[in-house]
PDB file of C-alpha atoms in Angstrom:
ATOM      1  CA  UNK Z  30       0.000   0.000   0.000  1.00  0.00           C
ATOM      2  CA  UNK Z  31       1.427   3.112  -0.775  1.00  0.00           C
ATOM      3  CA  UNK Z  32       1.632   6.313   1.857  1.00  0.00           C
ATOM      4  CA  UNK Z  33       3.191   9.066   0.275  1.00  0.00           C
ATOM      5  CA  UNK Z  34       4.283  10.184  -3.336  1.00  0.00           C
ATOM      6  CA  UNK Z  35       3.540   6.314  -4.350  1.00  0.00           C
ATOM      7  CA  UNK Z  36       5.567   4.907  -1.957  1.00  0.00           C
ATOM      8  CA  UNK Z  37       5.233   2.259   0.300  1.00  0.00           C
ATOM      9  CA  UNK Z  38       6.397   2.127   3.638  1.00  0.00           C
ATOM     10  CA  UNK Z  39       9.385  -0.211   3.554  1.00  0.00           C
ATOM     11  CA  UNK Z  40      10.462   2.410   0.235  1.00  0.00           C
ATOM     12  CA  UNK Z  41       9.713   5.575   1.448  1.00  0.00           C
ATOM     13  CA  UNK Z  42      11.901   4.862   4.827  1.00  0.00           C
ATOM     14  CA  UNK Z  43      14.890   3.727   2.443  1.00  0.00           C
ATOM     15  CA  UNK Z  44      14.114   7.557   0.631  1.00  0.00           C
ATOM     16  CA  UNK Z  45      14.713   8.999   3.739  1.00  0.00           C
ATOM     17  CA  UNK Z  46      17.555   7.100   5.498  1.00  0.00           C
ATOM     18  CA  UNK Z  47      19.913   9.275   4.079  1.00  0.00           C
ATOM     19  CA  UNK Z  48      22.852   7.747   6.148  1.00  0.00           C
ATOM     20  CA  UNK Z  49      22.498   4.989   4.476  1.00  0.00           C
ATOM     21  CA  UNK Z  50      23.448   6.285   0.724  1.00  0.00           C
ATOM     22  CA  UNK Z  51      27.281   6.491   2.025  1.00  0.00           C
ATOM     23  CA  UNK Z  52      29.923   4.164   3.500  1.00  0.00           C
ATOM     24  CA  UNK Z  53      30.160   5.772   7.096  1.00  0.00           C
ATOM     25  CA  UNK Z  54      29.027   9.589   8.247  1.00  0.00           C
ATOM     26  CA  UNK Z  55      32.449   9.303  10.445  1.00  0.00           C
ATOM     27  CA  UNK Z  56      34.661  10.123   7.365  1.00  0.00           C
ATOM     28  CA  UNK Z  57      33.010  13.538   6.981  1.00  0.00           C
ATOM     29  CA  UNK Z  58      32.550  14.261  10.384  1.00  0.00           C
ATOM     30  CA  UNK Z  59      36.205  13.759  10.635  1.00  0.00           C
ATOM     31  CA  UNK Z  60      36.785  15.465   8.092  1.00  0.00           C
ATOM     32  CA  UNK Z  61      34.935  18.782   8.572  1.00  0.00           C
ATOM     33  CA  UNK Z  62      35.876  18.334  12.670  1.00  0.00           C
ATOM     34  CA  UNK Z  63      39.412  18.284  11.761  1.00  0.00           C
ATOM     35  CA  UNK Z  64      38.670  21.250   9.639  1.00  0.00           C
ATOM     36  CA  UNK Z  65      37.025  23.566  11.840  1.00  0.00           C
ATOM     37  CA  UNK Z  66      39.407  23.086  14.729  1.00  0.00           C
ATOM     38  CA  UNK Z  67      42.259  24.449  12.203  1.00  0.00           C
ATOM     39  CA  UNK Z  68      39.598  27.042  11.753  1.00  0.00           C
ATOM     40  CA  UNK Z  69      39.011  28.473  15.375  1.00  0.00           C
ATOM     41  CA  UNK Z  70      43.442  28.126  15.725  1.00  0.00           C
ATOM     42  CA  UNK Z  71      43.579  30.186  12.501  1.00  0.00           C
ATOM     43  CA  UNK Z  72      40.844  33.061  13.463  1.00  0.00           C
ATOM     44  CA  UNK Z  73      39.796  32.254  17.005  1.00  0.00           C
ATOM     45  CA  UNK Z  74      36.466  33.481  16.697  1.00  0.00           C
ATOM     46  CA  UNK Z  75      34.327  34.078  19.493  1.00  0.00           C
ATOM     47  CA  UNK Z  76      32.523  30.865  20.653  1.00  0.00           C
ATOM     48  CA  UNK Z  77      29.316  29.581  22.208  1.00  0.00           C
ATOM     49  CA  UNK Z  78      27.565  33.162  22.777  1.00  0.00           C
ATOM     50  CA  UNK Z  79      24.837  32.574  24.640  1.00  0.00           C
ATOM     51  CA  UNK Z  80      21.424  33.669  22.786  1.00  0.00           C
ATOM     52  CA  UNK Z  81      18.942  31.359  25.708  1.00  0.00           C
ATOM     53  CA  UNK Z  82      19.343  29.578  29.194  1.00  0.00           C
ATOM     54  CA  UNK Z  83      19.690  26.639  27.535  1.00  0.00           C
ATOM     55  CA  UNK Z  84      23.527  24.901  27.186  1.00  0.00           C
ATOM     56  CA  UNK Z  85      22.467  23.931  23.177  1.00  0.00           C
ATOM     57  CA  UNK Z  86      21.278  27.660  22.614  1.00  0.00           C
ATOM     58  CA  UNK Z  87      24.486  28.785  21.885  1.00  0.00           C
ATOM     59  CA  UNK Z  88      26.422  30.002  18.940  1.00  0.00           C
ATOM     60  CA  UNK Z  89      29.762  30.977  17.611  1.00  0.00           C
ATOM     61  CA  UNK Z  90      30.627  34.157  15.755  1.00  0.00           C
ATOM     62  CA  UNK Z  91      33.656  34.312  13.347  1.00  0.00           C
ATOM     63  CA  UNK Z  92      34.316  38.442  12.627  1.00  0.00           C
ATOM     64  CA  UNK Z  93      35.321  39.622   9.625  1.00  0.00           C
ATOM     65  CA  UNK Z  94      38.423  41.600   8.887  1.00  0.00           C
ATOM     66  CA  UNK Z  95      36.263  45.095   8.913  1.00  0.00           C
ATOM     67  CA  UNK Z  96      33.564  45.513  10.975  1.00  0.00           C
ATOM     68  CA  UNK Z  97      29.844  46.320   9.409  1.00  0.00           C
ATOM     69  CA  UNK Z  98      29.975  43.339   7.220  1.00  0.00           C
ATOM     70  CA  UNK Z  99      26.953  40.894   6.207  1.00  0.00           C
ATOM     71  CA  UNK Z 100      26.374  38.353   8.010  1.00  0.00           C
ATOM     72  CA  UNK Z 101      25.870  34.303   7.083  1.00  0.00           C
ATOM     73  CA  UNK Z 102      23.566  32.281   9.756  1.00  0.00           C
ATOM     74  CA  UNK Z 103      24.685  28.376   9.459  1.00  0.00           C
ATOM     75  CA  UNK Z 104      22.340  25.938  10.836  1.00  0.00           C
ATOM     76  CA  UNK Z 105      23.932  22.006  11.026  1.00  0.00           C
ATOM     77  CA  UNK Z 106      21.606  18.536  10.322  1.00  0.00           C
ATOM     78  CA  UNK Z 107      21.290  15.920  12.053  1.00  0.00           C
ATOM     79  CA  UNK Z 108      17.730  15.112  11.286  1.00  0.00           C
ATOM     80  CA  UNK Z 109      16.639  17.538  14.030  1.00  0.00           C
ATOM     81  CA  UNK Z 110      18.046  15.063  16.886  1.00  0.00           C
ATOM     82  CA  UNK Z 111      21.877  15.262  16.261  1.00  0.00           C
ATOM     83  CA  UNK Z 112      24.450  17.328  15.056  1.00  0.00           C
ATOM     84  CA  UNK Z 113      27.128  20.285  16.429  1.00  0.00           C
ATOM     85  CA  UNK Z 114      27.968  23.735  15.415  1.00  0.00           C
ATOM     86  CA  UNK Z 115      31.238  22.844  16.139  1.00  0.00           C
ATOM     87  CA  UNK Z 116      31.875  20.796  12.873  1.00  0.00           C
ATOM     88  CA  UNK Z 117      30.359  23.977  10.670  1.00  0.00           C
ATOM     89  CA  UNK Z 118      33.179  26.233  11.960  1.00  0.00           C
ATOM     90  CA  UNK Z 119      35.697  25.580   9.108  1.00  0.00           C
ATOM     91  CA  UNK Z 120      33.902  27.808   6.167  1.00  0.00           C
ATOM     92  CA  UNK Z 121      34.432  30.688   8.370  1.00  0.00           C
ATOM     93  CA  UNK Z 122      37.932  30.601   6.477  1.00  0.00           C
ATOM     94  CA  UNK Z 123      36.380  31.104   2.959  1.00  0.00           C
ATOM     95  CA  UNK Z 124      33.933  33.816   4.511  1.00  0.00           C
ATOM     96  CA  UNK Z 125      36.583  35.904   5.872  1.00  0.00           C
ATOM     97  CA  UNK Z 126      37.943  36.215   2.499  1.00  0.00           C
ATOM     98  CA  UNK Z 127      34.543  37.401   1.062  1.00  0.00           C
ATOM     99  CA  UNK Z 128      34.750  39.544   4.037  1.00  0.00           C
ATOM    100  CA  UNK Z 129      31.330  38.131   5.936  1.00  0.00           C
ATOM    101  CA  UNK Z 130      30.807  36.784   9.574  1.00  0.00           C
ATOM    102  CA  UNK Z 131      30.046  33.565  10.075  1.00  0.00           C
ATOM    103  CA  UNK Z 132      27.892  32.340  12.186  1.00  0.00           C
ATOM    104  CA  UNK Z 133      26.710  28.887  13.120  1.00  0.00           C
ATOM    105  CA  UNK Z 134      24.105  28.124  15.761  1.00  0.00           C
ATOM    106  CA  UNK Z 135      22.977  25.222  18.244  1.00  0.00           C
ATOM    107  CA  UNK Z 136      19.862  24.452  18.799  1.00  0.00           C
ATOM    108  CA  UNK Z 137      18.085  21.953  21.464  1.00  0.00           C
ATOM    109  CA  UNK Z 138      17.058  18.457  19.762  1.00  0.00           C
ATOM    110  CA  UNK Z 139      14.958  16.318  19.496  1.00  0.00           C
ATOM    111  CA  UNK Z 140      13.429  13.947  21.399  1.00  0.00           C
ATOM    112  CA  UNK Z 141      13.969  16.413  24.351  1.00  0.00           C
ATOM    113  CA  UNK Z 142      11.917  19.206  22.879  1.00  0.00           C
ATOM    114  CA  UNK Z 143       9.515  19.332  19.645  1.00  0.00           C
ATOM    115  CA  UNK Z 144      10.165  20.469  16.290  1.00  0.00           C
ATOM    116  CA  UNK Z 145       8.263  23.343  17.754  1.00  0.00           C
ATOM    117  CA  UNK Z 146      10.567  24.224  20.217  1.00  0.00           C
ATOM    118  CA  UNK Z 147      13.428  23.647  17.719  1.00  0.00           C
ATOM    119  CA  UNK Z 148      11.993  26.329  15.053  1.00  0.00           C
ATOM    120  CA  UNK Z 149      11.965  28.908  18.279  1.00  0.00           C
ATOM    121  CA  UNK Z 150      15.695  28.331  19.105  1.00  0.00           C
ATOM    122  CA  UNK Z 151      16.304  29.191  15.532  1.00  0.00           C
ATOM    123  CA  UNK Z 152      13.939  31.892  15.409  1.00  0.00           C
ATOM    124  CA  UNK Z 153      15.355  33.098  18.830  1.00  0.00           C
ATOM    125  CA  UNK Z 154      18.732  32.817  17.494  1.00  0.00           C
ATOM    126  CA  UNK Z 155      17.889  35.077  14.307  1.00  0.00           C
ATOM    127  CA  UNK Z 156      16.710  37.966  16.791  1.00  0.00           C
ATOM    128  CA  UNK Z 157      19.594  37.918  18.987  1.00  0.00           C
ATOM    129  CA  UNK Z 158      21.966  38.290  16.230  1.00  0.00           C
ATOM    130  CA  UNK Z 159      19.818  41.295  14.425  1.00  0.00           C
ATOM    131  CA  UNK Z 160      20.031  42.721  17.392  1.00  0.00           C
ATOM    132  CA  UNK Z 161      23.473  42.105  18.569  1.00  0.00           C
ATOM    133  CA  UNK Z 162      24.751  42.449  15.031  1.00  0.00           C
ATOM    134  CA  UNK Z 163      27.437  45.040  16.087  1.00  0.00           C
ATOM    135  CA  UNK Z 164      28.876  43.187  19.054  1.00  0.00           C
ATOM    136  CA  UNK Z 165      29.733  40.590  16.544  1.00  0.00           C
ATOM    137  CA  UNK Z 166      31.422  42.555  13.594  1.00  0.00           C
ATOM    138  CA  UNK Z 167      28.382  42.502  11.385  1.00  0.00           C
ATOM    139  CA  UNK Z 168      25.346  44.810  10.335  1.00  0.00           C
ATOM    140  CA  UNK Z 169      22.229  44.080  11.279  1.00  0.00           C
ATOM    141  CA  UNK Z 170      20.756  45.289   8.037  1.00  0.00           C
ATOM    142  CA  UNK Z 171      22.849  42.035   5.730  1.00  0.00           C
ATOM    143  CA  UNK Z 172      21.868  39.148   7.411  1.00  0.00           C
ATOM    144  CA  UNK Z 173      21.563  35.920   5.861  1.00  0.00           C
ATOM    145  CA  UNK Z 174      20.279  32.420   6.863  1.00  0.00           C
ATOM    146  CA  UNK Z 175      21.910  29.036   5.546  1.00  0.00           C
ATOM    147  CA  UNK Z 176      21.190  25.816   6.616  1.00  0.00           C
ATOM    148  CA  UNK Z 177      21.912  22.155   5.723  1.00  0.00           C
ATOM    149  CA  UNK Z 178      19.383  18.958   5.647  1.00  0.00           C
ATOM    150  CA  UNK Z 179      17.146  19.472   8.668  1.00  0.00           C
ATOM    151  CA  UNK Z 180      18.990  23.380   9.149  1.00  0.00           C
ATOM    152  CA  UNK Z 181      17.814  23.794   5.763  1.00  0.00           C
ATOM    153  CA  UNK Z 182      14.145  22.843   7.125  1.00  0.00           C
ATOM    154  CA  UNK Z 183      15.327  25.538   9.673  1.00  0.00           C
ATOM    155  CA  UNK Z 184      16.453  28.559   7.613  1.00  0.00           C
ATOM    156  CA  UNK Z 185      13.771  27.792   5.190  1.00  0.00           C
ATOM    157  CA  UNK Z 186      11.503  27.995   8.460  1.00  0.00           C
ATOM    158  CA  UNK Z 187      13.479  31.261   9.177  1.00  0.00           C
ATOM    159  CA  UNK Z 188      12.729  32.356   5.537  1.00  0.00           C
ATOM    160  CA  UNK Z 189       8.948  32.263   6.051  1.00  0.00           C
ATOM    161  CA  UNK Z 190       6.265  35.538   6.883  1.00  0.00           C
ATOM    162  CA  UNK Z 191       4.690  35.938  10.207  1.00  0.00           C
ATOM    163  CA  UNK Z 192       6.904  35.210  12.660  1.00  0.00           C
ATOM    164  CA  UNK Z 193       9.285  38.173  13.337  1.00  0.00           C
ATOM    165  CA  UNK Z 194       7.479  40.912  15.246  1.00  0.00           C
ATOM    166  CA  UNK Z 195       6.790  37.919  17.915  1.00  0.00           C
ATOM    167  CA  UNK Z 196      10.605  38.010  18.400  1.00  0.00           C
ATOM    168  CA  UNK Z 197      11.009  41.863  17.813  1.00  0.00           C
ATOM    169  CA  UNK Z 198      12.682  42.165  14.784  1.00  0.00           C
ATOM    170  CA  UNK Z 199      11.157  43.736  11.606  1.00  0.00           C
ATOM    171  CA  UNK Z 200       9.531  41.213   8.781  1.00  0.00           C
ATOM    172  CA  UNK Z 201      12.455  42.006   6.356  1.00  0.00           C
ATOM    173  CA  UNK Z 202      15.346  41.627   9.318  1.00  0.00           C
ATOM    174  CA  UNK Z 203      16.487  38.174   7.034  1.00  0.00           C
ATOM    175  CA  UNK Z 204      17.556  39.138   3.219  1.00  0.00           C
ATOM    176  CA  UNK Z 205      17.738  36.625   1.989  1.00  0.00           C
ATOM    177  CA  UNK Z 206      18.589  32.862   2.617  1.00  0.00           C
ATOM    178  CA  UNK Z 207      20.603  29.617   1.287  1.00  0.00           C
ATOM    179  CA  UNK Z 208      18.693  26.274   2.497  1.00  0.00           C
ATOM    180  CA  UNK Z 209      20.352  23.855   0.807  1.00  0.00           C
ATOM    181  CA  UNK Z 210      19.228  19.722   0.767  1.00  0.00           C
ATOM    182  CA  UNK Z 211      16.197  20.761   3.275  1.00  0.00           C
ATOM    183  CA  UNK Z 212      13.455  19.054   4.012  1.00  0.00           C
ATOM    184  CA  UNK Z 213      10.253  21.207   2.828  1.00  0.00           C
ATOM    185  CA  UNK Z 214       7.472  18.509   3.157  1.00  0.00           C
ATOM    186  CA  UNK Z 215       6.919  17.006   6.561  1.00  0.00           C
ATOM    187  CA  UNK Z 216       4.542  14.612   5.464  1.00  0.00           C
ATOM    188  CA  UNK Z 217       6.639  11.759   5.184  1.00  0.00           C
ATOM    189  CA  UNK Z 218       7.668  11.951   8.727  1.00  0.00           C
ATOM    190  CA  UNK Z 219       4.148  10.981   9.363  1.00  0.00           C
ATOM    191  CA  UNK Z 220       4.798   7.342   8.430  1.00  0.00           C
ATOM    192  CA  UNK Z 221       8.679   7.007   8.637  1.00  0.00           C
ATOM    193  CA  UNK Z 222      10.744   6.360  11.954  1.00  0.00           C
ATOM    194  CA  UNK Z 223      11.331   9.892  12.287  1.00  0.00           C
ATOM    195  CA  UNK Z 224       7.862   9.610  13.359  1.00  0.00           C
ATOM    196  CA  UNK Z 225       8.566   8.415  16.947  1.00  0.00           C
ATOM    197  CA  UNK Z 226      10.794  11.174  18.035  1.00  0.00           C
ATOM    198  CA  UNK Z 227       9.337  14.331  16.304  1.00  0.00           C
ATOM    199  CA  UNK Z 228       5.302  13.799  17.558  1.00  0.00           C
ATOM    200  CA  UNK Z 229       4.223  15.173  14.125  1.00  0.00           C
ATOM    201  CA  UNK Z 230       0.578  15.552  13.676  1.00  0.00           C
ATOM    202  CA  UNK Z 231      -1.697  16.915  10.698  1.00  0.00           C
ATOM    203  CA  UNK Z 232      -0.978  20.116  12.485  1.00  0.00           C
ATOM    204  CA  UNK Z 233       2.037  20.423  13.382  1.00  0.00           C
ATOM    205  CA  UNK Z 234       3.002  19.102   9.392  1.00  0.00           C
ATOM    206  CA  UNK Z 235       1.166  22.362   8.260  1.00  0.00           C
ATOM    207  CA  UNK Z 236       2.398  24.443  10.772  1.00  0.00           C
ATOM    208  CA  UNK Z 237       6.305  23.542  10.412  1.00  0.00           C
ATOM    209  CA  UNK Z 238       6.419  22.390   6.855  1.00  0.00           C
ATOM    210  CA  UNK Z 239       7.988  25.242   4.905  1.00  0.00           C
ATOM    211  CA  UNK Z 240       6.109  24.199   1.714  1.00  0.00           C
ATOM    212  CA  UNK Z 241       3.344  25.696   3.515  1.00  0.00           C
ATOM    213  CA  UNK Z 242       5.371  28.677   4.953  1.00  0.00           C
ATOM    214  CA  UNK Z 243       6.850  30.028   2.255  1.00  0.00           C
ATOM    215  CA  UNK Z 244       9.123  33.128   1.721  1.00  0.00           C
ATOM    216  CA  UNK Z 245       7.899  36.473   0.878  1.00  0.00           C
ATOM    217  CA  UNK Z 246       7.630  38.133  -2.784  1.00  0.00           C
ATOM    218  CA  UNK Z 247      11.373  39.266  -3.874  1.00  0.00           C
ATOM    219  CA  UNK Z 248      13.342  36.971  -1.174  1.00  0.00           C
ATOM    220  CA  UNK Z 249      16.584  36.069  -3.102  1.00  0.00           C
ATOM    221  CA  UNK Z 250      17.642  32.788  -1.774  1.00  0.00           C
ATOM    222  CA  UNK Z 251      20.415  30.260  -3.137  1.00  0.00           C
ATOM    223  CA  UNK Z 252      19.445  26.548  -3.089  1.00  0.00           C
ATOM    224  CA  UNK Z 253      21.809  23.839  -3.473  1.00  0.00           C
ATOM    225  CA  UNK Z 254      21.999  19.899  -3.264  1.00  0.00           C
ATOM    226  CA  UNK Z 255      23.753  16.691  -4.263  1.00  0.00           C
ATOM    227  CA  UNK Z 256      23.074  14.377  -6.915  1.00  0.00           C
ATOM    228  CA  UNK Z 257      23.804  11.227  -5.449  1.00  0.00           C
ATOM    229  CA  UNK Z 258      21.311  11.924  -2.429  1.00  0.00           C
ATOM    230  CA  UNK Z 259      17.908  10.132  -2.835  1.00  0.00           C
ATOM    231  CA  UNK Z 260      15.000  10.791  -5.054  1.00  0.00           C
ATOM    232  CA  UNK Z 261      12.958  12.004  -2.439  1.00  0.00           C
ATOM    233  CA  UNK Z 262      15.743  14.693  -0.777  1.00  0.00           C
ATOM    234  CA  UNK Z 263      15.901  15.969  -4.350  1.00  0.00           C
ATOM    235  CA  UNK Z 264      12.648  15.917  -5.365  1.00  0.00           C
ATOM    236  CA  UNK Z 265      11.726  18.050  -1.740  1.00  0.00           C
ATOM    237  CA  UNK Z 266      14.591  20.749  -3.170  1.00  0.00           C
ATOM    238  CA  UNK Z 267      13.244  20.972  -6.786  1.00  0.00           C
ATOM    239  CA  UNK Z 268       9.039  21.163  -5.595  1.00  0.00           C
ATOM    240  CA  UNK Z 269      10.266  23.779  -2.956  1.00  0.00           C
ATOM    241  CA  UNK Z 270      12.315  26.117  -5.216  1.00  0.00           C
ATOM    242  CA  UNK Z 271       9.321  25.676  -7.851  1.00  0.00           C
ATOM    243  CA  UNK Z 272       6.809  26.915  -4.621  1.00  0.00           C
ATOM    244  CA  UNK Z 273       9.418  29.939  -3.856  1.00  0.00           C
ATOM    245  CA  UNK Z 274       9.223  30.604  -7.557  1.00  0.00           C
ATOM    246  CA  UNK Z 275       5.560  30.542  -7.818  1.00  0.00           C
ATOM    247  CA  UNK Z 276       5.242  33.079  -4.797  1.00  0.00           C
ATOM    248  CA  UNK Z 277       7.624  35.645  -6.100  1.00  0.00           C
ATOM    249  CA  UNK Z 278      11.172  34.853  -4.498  1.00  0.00           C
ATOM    250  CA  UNK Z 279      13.996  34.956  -6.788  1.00  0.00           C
ATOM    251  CA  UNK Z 280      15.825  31.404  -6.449  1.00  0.00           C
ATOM    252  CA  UNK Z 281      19.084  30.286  -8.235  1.00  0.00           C
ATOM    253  CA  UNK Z 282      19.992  26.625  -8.276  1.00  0.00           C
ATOM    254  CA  UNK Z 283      23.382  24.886  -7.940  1.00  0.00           C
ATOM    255  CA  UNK Z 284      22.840  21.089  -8.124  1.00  0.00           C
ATOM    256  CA  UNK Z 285      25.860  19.038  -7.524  1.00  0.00           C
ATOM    257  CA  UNK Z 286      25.903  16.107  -9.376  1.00  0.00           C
ATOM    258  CA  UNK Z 287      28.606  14.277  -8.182  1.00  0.00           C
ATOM    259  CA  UNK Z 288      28.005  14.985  -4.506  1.00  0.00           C
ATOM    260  CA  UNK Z 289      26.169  12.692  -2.176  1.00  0.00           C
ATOM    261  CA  UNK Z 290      24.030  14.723   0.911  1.00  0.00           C
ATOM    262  CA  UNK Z 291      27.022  14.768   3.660  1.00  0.00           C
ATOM    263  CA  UNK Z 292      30.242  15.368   0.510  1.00  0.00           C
ATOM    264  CA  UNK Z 293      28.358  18.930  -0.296  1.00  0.00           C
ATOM    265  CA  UNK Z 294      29.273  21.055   2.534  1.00  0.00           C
ATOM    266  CA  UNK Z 295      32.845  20.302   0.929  1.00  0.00           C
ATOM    267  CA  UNK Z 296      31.922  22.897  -1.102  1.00  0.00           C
ATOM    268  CA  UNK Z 297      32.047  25.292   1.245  1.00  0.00           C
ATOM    269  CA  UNK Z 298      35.860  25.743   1.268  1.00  0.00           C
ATOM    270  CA  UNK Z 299      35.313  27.014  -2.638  1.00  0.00           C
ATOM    271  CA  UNK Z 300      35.571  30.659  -2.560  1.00  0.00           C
ATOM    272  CA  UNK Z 301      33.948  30.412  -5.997  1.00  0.00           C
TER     273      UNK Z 301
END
């Protein structure tokens, strides 16, 4: 019987094991660890900033050489349950040389808190840096969301209307955003084992999916993703920059065709 985009059950939990389209996720976790440690010797940076009460609501800001510059927001993956700003600290290198701050976030996971709670630390995160922007090197007025896998669920979550005068920033605080290999359509998670740790309902699916939250008319946004990753992960990339397209926000593409989901942040040490 199928559930979702013709899929049954057994298939559409195959589309969505993405750690299982690679050899082992310890080679690139290596990899980019290794990295980023070079990183914070290199530039220092100034790390875990405190934006909540919470130990995972921290996050690290890497100036650039002049202050007043634009900043990048990095959100890591990890399927909303796992993952560390610490292994996102290494591009800071290329975006010192394009003269940018970078700055990657924590968040609190999953199962401990809902995907609710998750979209808030992000959300929460966005405001404290708008309005910290200066303490950090930056400008409040260029600042940028990127995220990878389930941080690009998050920017793309950071991306949508409605939210910002909760946290007391203006609507346009974000310019403009790069989620890259996101997950836009929660639906799935209704029937895979994601299921049992993110409590997804009808509701929340609506409410969090950013297929149904989409960015305002004129938001520029970059979207990237490999093309060894699974039909699905692609599929949810090219349906969600069609969706940004149809409401107005002006989207350029960069598919990678020889990189699998966890190879593309590789990228990221290309100043190009």
């Amino acid at each position: 019987m199928t559930v979702y985009q013709g899929y049954n059950l057994h298939d559409l939990e195959v589309q969505y094991n993405i750690v299982g389209t690679i050899e082992s996720l310890d080679v690139y976790q290596a990899q980019y660890g290794g990295l980023s440690a070079k990183t914070v010797e290199r530039l220092g940076g100034t790390l875990d900033i405190a934006y909540g009460d919470d130990p995972l609501q921290r996050l690290d800001a890497f100036a650039a050489a002049s202050p007043g510059a634009p900043i990048l927001m990095f959100i890591h993956g990890g399927y909303w349950a796992a993952g560390d700003k610490a292994g996102y600290r290494f591009p800071a290198d290329t975006f010192f040389g394009a003269g940018a701050v970078w700055v990657p976030i924590n968040y609190r996971l999953a199962p401990a808190v809902s995907l609710d709670d998750i979209v808030d630390d992000v959300r929460s995160a966005v405001a404290w840096v708008y309005k910290n922007a200066a303490e950090i090197g930056g400008d409040a007025e260029q600042l940028y969301v990127f995220g990878h896998s389930a941080g690009g669920h998050l920017a793309a979550m950071t991306l949508a209307s409605g939210w910002q005068g909760d946290y007391g920033i203006p609507d346009n605080a974000i310019k403009g955003g790069a989620p890259c290999s996101g997950l836009y359509d929660l639906n799935p998670f209704l029937h895979t084992s994601q299921k049992d740790y993110l409590k997804l309902d009808a509701a929340g699916v609506a409410r969090l999916s950013p297929m149904q939250n989409l960015p305002p008319a004129g938001t520029p946004m970059v979207m990237a993703w490999g093309g060894k990753e699974t039909d699905e992960f692609m599929r949810q990339s090219v349906d969600y920059v069609a969706a940004c397209r149809a409401g107005g926000a002006v989207v350029t593409t960069h598919p990678y065709p020889d990189h699998n989901h966890f190879s593309l942040a590789s990228e990221l040490t290309n100043p190009d």
